[in-house]
Each structure stands twice: as C-alpha cells, then as structure tokens.
XYZ file of C-alpha atoms in Angstrom:
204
model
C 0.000 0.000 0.000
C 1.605 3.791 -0.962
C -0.437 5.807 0.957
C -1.058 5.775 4.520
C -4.940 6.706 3.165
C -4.917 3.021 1.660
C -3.877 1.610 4.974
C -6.441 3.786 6.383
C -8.839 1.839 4.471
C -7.508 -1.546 4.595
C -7.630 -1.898 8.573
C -10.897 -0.343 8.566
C -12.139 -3.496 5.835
C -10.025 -5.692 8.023
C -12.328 -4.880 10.868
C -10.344 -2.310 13.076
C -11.782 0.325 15.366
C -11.063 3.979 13.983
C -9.115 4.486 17.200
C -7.596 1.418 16.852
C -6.101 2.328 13.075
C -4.908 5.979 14.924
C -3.085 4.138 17.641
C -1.533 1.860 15.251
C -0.642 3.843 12.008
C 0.732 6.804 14.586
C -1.859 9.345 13.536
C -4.678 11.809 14.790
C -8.317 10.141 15.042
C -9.868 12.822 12.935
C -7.346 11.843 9.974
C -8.831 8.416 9.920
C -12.080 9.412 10.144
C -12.241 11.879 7.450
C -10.518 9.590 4.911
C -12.783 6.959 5.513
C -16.056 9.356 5.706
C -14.530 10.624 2.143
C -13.789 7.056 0.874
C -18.117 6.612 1.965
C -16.528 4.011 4.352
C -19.117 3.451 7.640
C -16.969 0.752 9.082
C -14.680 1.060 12.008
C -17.519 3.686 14.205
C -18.148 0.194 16.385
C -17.365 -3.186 16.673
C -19.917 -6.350 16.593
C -20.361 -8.128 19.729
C -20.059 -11.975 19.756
C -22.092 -12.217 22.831
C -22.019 -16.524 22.902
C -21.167 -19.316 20.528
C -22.173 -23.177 20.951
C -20.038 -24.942 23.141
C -17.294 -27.215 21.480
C -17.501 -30.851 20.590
C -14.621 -32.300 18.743
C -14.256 -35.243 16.824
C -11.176 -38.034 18.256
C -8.941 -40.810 15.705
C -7.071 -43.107 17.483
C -4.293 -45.071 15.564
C -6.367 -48.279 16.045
C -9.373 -47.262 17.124
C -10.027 -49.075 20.583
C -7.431 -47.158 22.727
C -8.808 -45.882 25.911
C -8.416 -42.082 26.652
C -6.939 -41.338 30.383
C -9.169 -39.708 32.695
C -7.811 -36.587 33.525
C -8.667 -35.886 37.537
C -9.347 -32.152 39.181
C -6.144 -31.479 40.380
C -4.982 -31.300 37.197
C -6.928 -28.303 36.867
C -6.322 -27.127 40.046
C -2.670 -27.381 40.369
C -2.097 -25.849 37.124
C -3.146 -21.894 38.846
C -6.484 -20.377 38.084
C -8.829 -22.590 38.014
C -10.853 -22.881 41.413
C -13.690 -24.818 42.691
C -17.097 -23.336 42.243
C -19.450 -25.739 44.148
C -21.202 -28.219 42.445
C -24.670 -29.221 40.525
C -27.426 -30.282 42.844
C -30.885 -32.287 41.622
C -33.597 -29.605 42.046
C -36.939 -30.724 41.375
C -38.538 -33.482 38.516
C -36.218 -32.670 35.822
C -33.658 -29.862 36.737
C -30.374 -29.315 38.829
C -28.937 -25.627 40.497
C -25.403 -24.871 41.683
C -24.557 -24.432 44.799
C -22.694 -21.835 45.014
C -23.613 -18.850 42.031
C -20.913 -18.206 39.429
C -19.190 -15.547 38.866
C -20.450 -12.467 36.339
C -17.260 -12.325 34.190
C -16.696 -14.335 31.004
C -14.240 -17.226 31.564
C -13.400 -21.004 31.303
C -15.419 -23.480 32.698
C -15.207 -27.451 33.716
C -17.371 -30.268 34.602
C -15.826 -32.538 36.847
C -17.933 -35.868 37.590
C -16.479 -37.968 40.356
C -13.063 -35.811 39.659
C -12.781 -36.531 36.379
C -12.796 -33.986 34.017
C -15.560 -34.755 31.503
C -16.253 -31.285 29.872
C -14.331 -27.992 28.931
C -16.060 -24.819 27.996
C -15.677 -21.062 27.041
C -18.628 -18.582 27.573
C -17.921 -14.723 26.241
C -21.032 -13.256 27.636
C -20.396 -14.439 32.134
C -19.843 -18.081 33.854
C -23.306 -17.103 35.507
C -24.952 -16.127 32.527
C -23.939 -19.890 30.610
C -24.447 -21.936 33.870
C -27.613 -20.566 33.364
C -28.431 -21.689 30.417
C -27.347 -25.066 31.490
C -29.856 -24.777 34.087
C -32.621 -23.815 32.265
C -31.516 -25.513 29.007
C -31.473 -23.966 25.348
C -32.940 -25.955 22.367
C -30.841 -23.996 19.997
C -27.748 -25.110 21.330
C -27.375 -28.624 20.622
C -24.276 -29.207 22.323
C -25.685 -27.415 25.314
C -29.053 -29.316 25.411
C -26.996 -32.678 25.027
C -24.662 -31.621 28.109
C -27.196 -30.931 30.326
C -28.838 -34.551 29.979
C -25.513 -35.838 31.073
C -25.372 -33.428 33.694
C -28.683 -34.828 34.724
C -27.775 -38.641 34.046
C -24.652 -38.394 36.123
C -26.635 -36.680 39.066
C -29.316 -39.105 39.512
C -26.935 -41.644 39.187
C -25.631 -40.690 42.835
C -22.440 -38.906 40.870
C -21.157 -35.469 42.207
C -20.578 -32.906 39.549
C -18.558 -30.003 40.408
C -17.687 -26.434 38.418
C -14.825 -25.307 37.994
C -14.230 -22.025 36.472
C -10.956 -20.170 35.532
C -11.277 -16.268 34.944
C -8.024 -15.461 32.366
C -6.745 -11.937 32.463
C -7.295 -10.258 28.739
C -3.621 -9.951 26.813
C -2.385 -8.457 23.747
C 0.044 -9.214 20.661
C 1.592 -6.741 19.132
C -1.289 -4.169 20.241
C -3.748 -6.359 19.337
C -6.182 -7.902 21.473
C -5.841 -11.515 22.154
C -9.072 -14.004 23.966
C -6.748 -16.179 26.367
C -10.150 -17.832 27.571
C -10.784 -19.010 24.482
C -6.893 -20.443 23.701
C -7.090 -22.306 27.786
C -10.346 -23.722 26.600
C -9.229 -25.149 23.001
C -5.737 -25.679 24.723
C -7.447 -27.838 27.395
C -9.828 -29.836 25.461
C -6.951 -31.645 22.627
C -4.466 -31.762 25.591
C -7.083 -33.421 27.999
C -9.870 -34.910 25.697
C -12.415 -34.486 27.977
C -15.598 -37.674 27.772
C -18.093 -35.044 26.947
C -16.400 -32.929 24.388
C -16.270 -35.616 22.070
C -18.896 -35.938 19.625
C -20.604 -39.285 20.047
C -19.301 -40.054 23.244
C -20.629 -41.060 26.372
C -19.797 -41.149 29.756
C-alpha cells in the first residue's frame, strides 16, 4: 500500500476500530475518520459483539481405534493456577439441577468434573453465571448445550457429584492487538485433555 490513506482503508475493511487504526498507524483520530467518511466508508464507528457461541464438541482418531483415553482428575486443573472450585450441581426438582454456590459475572473457562474426572471444557464470552444458566434452564438452539445438560442430569441421579470449575483469564495483547486467552485455555485444554463429553458421540 503507498499511501497511509490506503492503509487507512484496509484496517478499517479488516475490521479495526477507527481508534484502533490511529493508535496503530501513529496518527490523529480525525485523519482516519475523514478519509474513511470521504472514501463513503461506515466501518470502524463500532465493533460487533459476539455475545455466545455453541459450546465445542470435537471429533477423536485413534491409531487403532479401541485405545482408551486417560481420565484426567481435578487437580490437574487445580494445580495448574487459576482454576478454582465453584461448588457443584445439585438435583432440584422433577427434571432440573442448580449450583450451589452462584458463578461468577465475568466471562471465563469453565469445567465439569464428575467424580473428579474432568468430563467437559467450555468457554462462555457473555459471564460463567450467565452460561451456567443456560445449562440450568436448558437452550434448544444449542445442541451441544441441550446434550450436556442430559448428562449433567444422568450423572446426578446416578448418585455422581458434579462439580464447576471455572478459571477467569486476564485479557492480553500481541503486538497491540487484542488476544481471547479464555478461548486459547479452553481449546488448549480440550486436545491436551480430551475431555468424555467434548467428544462428539461419546458417552460417559
């Protein structure tokens, strides 16, 4: 690109905040807004919010196919700094279960831990209160979600404990830039780990 107008316009297309462009290219805020208002460019005024995805399933090959994966236990989790316990899932009711302890309002990483074994890894961007929430209550347009919560439910009225555990990474950057550490622990976690629920077809 010759101009620093071009660049201008290519961070704003690459999805880049107007303040983030004038932090980054070393200019005034005004500059970048009045060559993208002139270029008829709207973008860069706000960012979209991803406010929640579906949790993650993922799918496992084994070199021959019938090799056990090794239950990983809690203190795995524990010892490792950051994650802490955050009670546990209690039967409430016909058909429903509550925490005993509330989670916390910030976005974070998650675990279910049935028996201490670490069965499921998760990620919520919107607060750990918000998602166990939605495990609670239940969400039919989140498959994975839905199909969680049954084994939630299974393992409970099985006589199982289920304990939370939730981990609350501190936000970091590269090179200026914004980077979700939640979201690295979680995918990090779950093909280091392979936790029972995160794979797709499995069963505890």
């Amino acid at each position: 690109m010759k101009t620093k107008a071009d660049k201008i316009r290519a961070l704003a297309k690459a999805g880049y905040l107007r303040t983030e462009i004038a932090k980054l290219l070393g200019i005034r805020y005004q500059h970048a807004r009045h060559v993208l208002e002139r270029s008829g460019i709207s973008l860069g005024r706000t960012r979209d919010v991803v406010l929640d995805r579906e949790p993650v399933e993922v799918e496992v090959e084994t070199a021959t196919g019938d090799e056990e994966i090794q239950p990983i236990g809690s203190d795995y989790l524990l010892s490792s700094g950051g994650f802490r316990r955050n009670g546990q899932w209690l039967l409430a009711g016909d058909d429903g279960f509550e925490l005993s302890e509330p989670a916390p309002k910030e976005p974070g990483v998650y675990a279910f831990v049935v028996d201490d074994v670490v069965c499921y890894v998760g990620v919520t961007l919107t607060t750990l209160h918000t998602r166990m929430g939605h495990y609670r209550r239940g969400n039919e347009n989140m498959r994975t979600l839905q199909r969680v919560k049954g084994l939630i439910l299974d393992a409970l009225r099985g006589g199982s404990v289920v304990e939370l555990l939730v981990a609350i990474p501190k936000p970091a950057e590269w090179h200026s830039m914004p980077v979700n550490m939640a979201a690295g622990l979680e995918a990090g976690l779950i093909s280091h780990i392979l936790p029972a629920w995160n794979i797709r077809g499995a069963r505890r």
